[in-house]
PDB file of C-alpha atoms in Angstrom:
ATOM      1  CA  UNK A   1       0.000   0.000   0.000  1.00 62.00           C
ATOM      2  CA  UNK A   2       2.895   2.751   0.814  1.00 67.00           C
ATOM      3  CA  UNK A   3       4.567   1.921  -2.440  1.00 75.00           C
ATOM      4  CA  UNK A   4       0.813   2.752  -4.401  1.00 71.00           C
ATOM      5  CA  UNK A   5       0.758   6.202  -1.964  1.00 71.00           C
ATOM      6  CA  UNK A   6       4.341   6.989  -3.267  1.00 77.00           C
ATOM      7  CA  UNK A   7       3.637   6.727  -6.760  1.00 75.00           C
ATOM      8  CA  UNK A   8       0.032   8.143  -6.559  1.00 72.00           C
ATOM      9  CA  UNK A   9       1.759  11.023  -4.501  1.00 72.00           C
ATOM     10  CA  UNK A  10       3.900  11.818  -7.151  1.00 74.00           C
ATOM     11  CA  UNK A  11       1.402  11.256 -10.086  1.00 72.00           C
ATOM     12  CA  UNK A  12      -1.213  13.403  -8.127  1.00 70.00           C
ATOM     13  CA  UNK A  13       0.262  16.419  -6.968  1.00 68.00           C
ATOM     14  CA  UNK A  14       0.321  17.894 -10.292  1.00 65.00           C
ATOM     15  CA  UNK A  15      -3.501  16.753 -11.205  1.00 69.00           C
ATOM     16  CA  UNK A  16      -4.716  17.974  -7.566  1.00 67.00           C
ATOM     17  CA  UNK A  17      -3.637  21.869  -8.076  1.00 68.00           C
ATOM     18  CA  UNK A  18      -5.338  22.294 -10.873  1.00 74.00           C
ATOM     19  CA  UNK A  19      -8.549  19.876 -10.339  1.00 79.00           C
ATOM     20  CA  UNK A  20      -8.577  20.947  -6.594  1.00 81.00           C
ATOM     21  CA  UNK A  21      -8.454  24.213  -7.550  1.00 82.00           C
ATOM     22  CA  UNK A  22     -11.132  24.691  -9.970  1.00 87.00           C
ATOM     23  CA  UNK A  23     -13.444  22.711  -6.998  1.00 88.00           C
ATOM     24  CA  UNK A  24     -12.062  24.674  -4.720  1.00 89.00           C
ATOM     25  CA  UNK A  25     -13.049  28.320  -7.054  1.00 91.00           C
ATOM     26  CA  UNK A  26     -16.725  27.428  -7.948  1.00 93.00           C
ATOM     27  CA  UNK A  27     -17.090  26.224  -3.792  1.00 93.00           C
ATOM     28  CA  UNK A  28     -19.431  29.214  -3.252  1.00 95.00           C
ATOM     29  CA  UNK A  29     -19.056  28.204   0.450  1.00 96.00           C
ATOM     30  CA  UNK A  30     -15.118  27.997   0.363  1.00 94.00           C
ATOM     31  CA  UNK A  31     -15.261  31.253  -1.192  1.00 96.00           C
ATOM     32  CA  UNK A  32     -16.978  32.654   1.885  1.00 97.00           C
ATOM     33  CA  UNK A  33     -14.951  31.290   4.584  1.00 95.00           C
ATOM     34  CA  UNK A  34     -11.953  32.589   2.324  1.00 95.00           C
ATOM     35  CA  UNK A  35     -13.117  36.154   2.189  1.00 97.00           C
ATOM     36  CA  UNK A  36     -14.510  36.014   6.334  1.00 97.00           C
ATOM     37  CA  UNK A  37     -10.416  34.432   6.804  1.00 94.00           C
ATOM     38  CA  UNK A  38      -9.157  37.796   4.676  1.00 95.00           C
ATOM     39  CA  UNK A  39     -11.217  40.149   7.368  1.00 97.00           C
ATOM     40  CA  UNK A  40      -9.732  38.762  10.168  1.00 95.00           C
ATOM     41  CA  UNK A  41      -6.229  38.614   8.722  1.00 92.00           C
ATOM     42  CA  UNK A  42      -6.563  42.427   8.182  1.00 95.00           C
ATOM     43  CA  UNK A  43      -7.824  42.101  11.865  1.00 95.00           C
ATOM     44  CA  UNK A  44      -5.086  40.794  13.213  1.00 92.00           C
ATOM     45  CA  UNK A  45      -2.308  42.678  11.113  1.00 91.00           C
ATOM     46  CA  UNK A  46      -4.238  45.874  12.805  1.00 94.00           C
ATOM     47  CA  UNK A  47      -3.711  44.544  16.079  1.00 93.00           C
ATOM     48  CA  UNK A  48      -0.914  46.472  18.278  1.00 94.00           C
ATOM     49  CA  UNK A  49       0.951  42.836  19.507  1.00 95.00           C
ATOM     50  CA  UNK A  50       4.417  42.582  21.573  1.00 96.00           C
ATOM     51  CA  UNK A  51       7.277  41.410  19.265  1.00 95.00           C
ATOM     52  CA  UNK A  52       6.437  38.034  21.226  1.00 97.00           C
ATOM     53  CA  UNK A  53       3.209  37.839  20.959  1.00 95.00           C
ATOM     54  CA  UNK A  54       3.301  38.201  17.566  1.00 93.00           C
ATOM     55  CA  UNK A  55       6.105  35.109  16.862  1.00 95.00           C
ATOM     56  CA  UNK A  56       3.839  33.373  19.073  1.00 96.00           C
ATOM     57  CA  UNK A  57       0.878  33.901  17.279  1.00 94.00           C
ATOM     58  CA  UNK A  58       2.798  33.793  14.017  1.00 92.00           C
ATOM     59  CA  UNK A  59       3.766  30.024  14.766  1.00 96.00           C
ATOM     60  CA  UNK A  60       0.528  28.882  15.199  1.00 96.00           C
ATOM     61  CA  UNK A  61      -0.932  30.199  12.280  1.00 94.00           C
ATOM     62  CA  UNK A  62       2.101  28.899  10.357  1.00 96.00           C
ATOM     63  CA  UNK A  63       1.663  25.279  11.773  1.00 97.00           C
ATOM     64  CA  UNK A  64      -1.594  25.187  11.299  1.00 96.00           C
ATOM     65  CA  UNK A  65      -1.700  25.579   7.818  1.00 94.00           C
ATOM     66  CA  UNK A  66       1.155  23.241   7.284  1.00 96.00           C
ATOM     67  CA  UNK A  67      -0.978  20.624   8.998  1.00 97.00           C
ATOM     68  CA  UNK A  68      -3.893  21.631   7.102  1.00 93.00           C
ATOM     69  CA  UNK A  69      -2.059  21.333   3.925  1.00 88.00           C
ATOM     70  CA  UNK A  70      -1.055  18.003   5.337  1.00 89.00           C
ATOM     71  CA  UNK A  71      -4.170  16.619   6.057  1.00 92.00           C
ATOM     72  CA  UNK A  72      -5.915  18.042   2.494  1.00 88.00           C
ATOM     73  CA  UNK A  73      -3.099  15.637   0.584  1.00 84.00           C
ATOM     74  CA  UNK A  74      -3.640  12.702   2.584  1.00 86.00           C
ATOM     75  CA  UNK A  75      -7.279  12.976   2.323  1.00 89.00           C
ATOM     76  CA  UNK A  76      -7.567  13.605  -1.684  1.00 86.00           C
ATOM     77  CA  UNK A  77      -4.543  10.303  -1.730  1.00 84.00           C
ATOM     78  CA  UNK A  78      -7.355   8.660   0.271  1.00 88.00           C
ATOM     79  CA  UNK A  79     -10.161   9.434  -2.111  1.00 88.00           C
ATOM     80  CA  UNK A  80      -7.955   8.055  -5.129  1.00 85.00           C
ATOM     81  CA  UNK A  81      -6.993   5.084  -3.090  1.00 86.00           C
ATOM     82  CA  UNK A  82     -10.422   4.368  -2.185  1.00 89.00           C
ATOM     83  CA  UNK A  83     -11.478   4.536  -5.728  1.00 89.00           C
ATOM     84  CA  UNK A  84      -8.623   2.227  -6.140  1.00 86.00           C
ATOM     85  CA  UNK A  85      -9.972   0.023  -3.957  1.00 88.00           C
ATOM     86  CA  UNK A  86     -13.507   0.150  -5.178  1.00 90.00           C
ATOM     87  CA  UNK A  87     -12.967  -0.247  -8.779  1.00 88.00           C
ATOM     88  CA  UNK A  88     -10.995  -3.186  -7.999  1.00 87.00           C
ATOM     89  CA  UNK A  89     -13.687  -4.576  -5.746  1.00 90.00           C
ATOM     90  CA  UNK A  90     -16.395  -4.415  -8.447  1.00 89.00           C
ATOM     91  CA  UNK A  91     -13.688  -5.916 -10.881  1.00 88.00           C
ATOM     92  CA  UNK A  92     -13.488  -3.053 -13.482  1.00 88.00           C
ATOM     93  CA  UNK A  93      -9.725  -3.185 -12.608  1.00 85.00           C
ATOM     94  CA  UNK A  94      -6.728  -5.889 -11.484  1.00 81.00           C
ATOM     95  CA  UNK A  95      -4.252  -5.401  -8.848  1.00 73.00           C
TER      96      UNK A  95
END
């Protein structure tokens, strides 16, 4: 199975930006949380913080995204796996 996630990894990533992507730009409700997530960036940014409290803060936003990004890529590998899985199940394809 982690030699199939490898190579579906690689084949994928390119595939994913753009098909995620043009999901991801006609997701009216995506669209809204993105533009709600814009206001309360320019929050933030207008916020008087302590050079600390700003890394701080700073860090978690970073890390969060990273494991956001994280979890998106093993979720859409997960989708094509399952596929996988279910195509070969119903014999359209051989392993």
């Amino acid at each position: 199975m982690e030699t199939i996630k490898e190579r579906l990894k690689g084949m994928a990533d390119s595939m994913k930006s753009r098909t995620f992507g043009e999901l991801l730009e006609k997701d009216a409700e995506y669209q809204k949380v993105c533009a709600e997530a814009r206001k309360a960036l320019e929050a933030y940014n207008a916020l008087r913080l302590s050079e600390e409290e700003e890394e701080v803060i700073g860090v978690l936003i970073a890390r969060r995204d990273e494991a956001e990004t994280e979890r998106v890529d093993n979720a859409y590998l997960a989708g094509i796996l399952d596929g996988y899985e279910i195509m070969k199940s119903l014999g359209l394809i051989e392993d």
